[in-house]
Amino acid sequence: MLRSKDLFSRLAEGHAAGVTVVTPNRRLAQELQRSFDAFQIAKGLTSWDAPDILPFGAFVARLWEDALYSAVGEKLPLLLTPAQEQRLWEEILAGSELLAIPQAAGQCREAWRLLHAWRIGAGQGNEDAKAFAEWSRAYAKRTQGEVDAARLPDLVLTFLNEIRRPKMLVAYGFDIVPPQTREFLEALNYVQCRPEGIQSKALRTAYASAKHELEAAAAWARARLEEGHSRIAVVVPDLNRRRKEVVRVFSRVMRPGFNLPSAAVAAMPFNLSLGEPLAMIALIDTALDLLELSARPVAFAHASRLIRSPFLGGADGEMSPRARLDAKLRKNLDATVTLPRLIAAVESCPQLRKIFEKIFSLQQRGQQTAGEWARHFSTVLEAAGFPGERTLDSAEFQARAKWHETLGEFAKLERVASKLDFPQAFSVLKRLCSDTLFQPESPEAPVQVLGVLESAGLRFDCLWVSGLTDEAWPLAARPSPFLPIALQKKAGIPEASAEGSLELDRRLTQEWLQAAGEVVLSYPLKEQDRELSPSPLILGVAPGELALPDYPRYRDLLFQSRTLSSVEDAKGPPVSKPEVRGGTKVLADQAACPFRAFARFRLNAEALEEPGPGLDARDRGKLLHELMKEIWLQLKDSSSLQRDLEPVITRAADAAVRTLELEGRFAELERVRLAKLAREWFEKVETKRPPFEIMLLEEKRSLKVAGLEFSARIDRMDRLTAGEQKGAHVLIDYKTGNPSLKGWDLPRPEDPQLLLYALADPERLAAVVFAKLKAGEMRFMGHAKEENILPKVAKAQSWTGLLAGWKRETESLGAAFASGDAHVDPKNDLGTCRLCDLQTLCRVYEKYSALEGADE
C-alpha cells in the first residue's frame, strides 16, 4: 500500500518515472491532480511535469488507442461509441413488445456491462433474464469485428505485451473492484493507494424540512468560506433532482442580489459536480426546436421561444418587432404551429420571415443515413443564422462546442444503424442531447456541491452531508432486471441486495467521517406532513446544533435601507376623448375593480395569451353567434318555425364553421355539434314562444354613457307581433356557458352589457334576457315587463324601478371611469382577483391577505 505523500514524491520525478495513476471516476482524478499541484506549489515550484492521472476507463481506452498505432493495430476491432452501443440495442429490441425501447436498451447496456465486469455466468432466471440472454446473443453477433466498453479491458489484456506500459501503475481510491478490473490491474502489477483519513469532529443535526436543511448548509458553507477555509463540500444525495433548487439557494446565500440585471458577472464561489442535460441549455433547446419546426408541426410554446430567441439571425435588430409579433400570434395561432403557417404570420419581421423561408426550402423527405442527417441539421441551423449575432458568453460557447461534439457522435451512428426518416433521426439526436450532461468549465471554486458517489475518496477542510433519513440512507437495492438476482448476489454486486447496499453505504459513511476536520451529518424532520427519522448509519454520531450567521436575503437588505414616501395613485387623469376602446367591457371591469378598468383600457395592460388545443370559449361563442345569425337570416320570423328546419340548420352550421376556417374531421365534428345545439334550441325554446319577428341581428351600435361613447354589438332583438305587448322589443344575448342574473345585481353590476343595450331604447322594451344555449339546459333567463312574454321568464317586480336602477349604476360607472378613478377596490375582495391577471401590477395582496380567502 502506497501512501499519498510517497505517491506525490514519485509523481514529482516527472515523466521519466513512468508513473500512471488510475482512479474509479473523473472527479477523483481531477481532485488528485489539484492536490498534487498544491503539493508542488508548497515546495516553491512554479513549473513541473503534468502527472499522468486519469479514470480507469480512460486509461483502458488510451491503451487501445496506443495499440491502434502499433504492430497489432490492423488486427484490432473498432471501438463502439456509447451512442452506437445504444442504437444497436434499440434495433435488437425493436422486434420485442416493449413499449419504452430506449429505456430498455439502456438497461440492457448496463446489464451487459455488469455481465462482463462481475464475471456473471449462465444461470436460471425469470422471463426478463431469458429475453436478455437471447438479445445478448443477437448483440454479440451484430458486433462481431467490433468491441464495446464492457469488453474492452478483456481485449486490451490480449495485447499488453505489444504496447508500451507504465513502469508503475497506481490504483488510487478504489473501494469496489469488480473481477474484470482486478484482473486487468493485476496484469499490470499495480500498487494500491488510498487517501489517509483525517481526525475529524463530527456532528449530527436536524432541520424542519429539506428546504431549511439546504439553506442551513449554504449558510454554513459561506460562514466557513469567510473563516478562510478553501476546501468545503456539501453532499446532496438527490442532487440530480434538486439541481436548480441547489443553484438558486447557494447563489442567494453566497451573493445576495446575484440575479439583478445590474449585478456584475463574476464566478460564484461554488460549483456542482453534476451537470444538466445538454438539451436543457437554452442555446441547444433553440437548435432542437428549430430542427423540429423545419420538418413537422410544433407546440406553440416552442414556436414562441424561437421567435423570441437571441440565437437566430437578426435577433438584435428585430428584438422589439419580434416581441410584438409573439404577443400578436398568441391571439391568432393554434396550439400547434406549422412552418408554412408561421411564415405567413411573420410579415412584420422580414429577417425572421427570410430565415423561415430558407429553412422551408431545405426540407428533406425519405430516409437517410445518420451522417447525411447530421449534415442536413447543420445546414438548417446555418440558414437560421444560428447561434445569432451577439457574442456568446463562456458557457454558451462551450455549449455550442458540446453540441458539435454530440452531432458528431450522432453522425457516427451510420456505421451501425440503418437509414432513418426524420422522426427517427430527430428522436435519436434529441435523446443524445438529453443523455449528455453538460457542465461548463469554470475557475476552481472553494465550495463543492457533490452527489454521494462523487464524494468518495475526497478530502476537505469541512464537509456537510445532507438528506440522511432512514428512507434515503442506506440506498435501496437496485439489481439489474435483466440478470438473475441470485447470480448478481453471488458475484458480489453491492447494489444487487439490501445487505450489499447496506455494507457499501456503511463504508461510505465511515469514509465521510474521516474526510474532513469538520463533518456535519444532517437530515430533515418532515416531508410535508410526514415525519422522518435519521438514518441508523448516523445514530452513532453525537447530536448537536450549529450556530450559523443569519445572512439576510437581498429583499431584506432593500427593506432595511428603505426611504418611505407617500404617493396618491388611486386617481388618474380624466379621459380626454369621449370615444373609449373596449366596448361595454370597460364598465364591466370598472364594476369589478376600478384599477382593472384603468389598467386595461387606459394603460393597455394585458396578459399574454397562451393558445390551447381545440377551440377556446371565445371561438365557440363566435361559432354559436354565427350559427344563430345564419339561421335567422333565413327564417326571419316565428312563422317560419313550422317548416322543416333541417336544411336551414345544416347550411347555417356549415357557414359558421367556415368563418373560423376549420378543416377536415375537426370541422365536421363542429358542424354536428352546432346542428345538434340548434335543433334542441328550436325544439325546446323558440317554438314555445308567442309570435315574433327578427328586428336586429349582430348590429353594431354606439352607446353613450356619462359623456363616453362605447362601440357595441347587439346579438339579437325581436319584435313581438301579437298580444298586449305587440310591437314591443325583446333584447337577447347568446350565452354558451352558465350565465347568472347576479351579474345584473346592484350596486356595481358585473355584466352591464345588456343593461346598456336596454337603456338605449327603454320605452319600447318588453324583456331583457340571456339565451342559454347549453345542451340539456336550454332556456331564456332574465327579466320581463309582463308575464308570458317569454317562456319561464318572470315579470319584474318593478320594471320601471329596474331600468332606473340600471341607468343610475351604469352612469355612475361611466362617470367614475371618465374621471380617472383607479383605486384598487375588488367588488368581492379576492374572489374578484382570482381570475384577474393584474395582481402583480395592482399589488392587491398588500391590501388583502391571500390566506384569508383560502377557504372560500
GROMACS .gro file of N, CA and C in nm, residues 281-284 286-287 290 306 308-313 315 381 384-390 392 396:
model
   75
  281ILE      N    1  -3.007   2.325  -2.203
  281ILE     CA    2  -2.936   2.451  -2.220
  281ILE      C    3  -3.009   2.534  -2.326
  282ALA      N    4  -3.032   2.663  -2.300
  282ALA     CA    5  -3.115   2.746  -2.387
  282ALA      C    6  -3.065   2.744  -2.532
  283LEU      N    7  -2.935   2.750  -2.552
  283LEU     CA    8  -2.878   2.750  -2.687
  283LEU      C    9  -2.914   2.622  -2.761
  284ILE      N   10  -2.902   2.509  -2.695
  284ILE     CA   11  -2.928   2.380  -2.759
  284ILE      C   12  -3.078   2.357  -2.773
  286THR      N   13  -3.292   2.582  -2.839
  286THR     CA   14  -3.329   2.657  -2.960
  286THR      C   15  -3.296   2.578  -3.085
  287ALA      N   16  -3.177   2.516  -3.088
  287ALA     CA   17  -3.137   2.437  -3.204
  287ALA      C   18  -3.234   2.321  -3.227
  290LEU      N   19  -3.572   2.444  -3.356
  290LEU     CA   20  -3.561   2.487  -3.495
  290LEU      C   21  -3.560   2.368  -3.590
  306LEU      N   22  -3.877   3.031  -3.025
  306LEU     CA   23  -3.793   3.058  -3.142
  306LEU      C   24  -3.805   3.203  -3.187
  308ARG      N   25  -3.868   3.459  -3.013
  308ARG     CA   26  -3.804   3.550  -2.917
  308ARG      C   27  -3.658   3.514  -2.889
  309SER      N   28  -3.608   3.408  -2.951
  309SER     CA   29  -3.472   3.360  -2.920
  309SER      C   30  -3.364   3.456  -2.967
  310PRO      N   31  -3.260   3.478  -2.886
  310PRO     CA   32  -3.147   3.561  -2.930
  310PRO      C   33  -3.049   3.484  -3.016
  311PHE      N   34  -3.076   3.353  -3.037
  311PHE     CA   35  -2.980   3.268  -3.107
  311PHE      C   36  -3.014   3.249  -3.255
  312LEU      N   37  -3.107   3.329  -3.309
  312LEU     CA   38  -3.138   3.328  -3.451
  312LEU      C   39  -3.087   3.456  -3.515
  313GLY      N   40  -3.059   3.450  -3.644
  313GLY     CA   41  -3.010   3.566  -3.715
  313GLY      C   42  -3.106   3.683  -3.706
  315ALA      N   43  -3.173   3.869  -3.456
  315ALA     CA   44  -3.247   3.880  -3.329
  315ALA      C   45  -3.227   4.015  -3.263
  381LEU      N   46  -2.942   2.488  -3.941
  381LEU     CA   47  -2.901   2.583  -3.838
  381LEU      C   48  -2.821   2.699  -3.900
  384ALA      N   49  -3.044   2.948  -4.050
  384ALA     CA   50  -3.115   3.028  -3.949
  384ALA      C   51  -3.025   3.130  -3.883
  385GLY      N   52  -2.899   3.135  -3.922
  385GLY     CA   53  -2.808   3.229  -3.858
  385GLY      C   54  -2.769   3.189  -3.718
  386PHE      N   55  -2.786   3.063  -3.684
  386PHE     CA   56  -2.753   3.010  -3.552
  386PHE      C   57  -2.601   3.018  -3.531
  387PRO      N   58  -2.552   3.065  -3.416
  387PRO     CA   59  -2.624   3.094  -3.291
  387PRO      C   60  -2.650   3.242  -3.267
  388GLY      N   61  -2.680   3.317  -3.370
  388GLY     CA   62  -2.717   3.457  -3.352
  388GLY      C   63  -2.602   3.553  -3.374
  389GLU      N   64  -2.632   3.681  -3.358
  389GLU     CA   65  -2.535   3.787  -3.388
  389GLU      C   66  -2.447   3.827  -3.270
  390ARG      N   67  -2.502   3.819  -3.150
  390ARG     CA   68  -2.423   3.867  -3.036
  390ARG      C   69  -2.315   3.766  -3.001
  392LEU      N   70  -2.122   3.508  -2.792
  392LEU     CA   71  -2.161   3.412  -2.691
  392LEU      C   72  -2.075   3.427  -2.566
  396GLU      N   73  -2.210   2.955  -2.306
  396GLU     CA   74  -2.276   2.932  -2.434
  396GLU      C   75  -2.176   2.883  -2.539
   0.00000   0.00000   0.00000
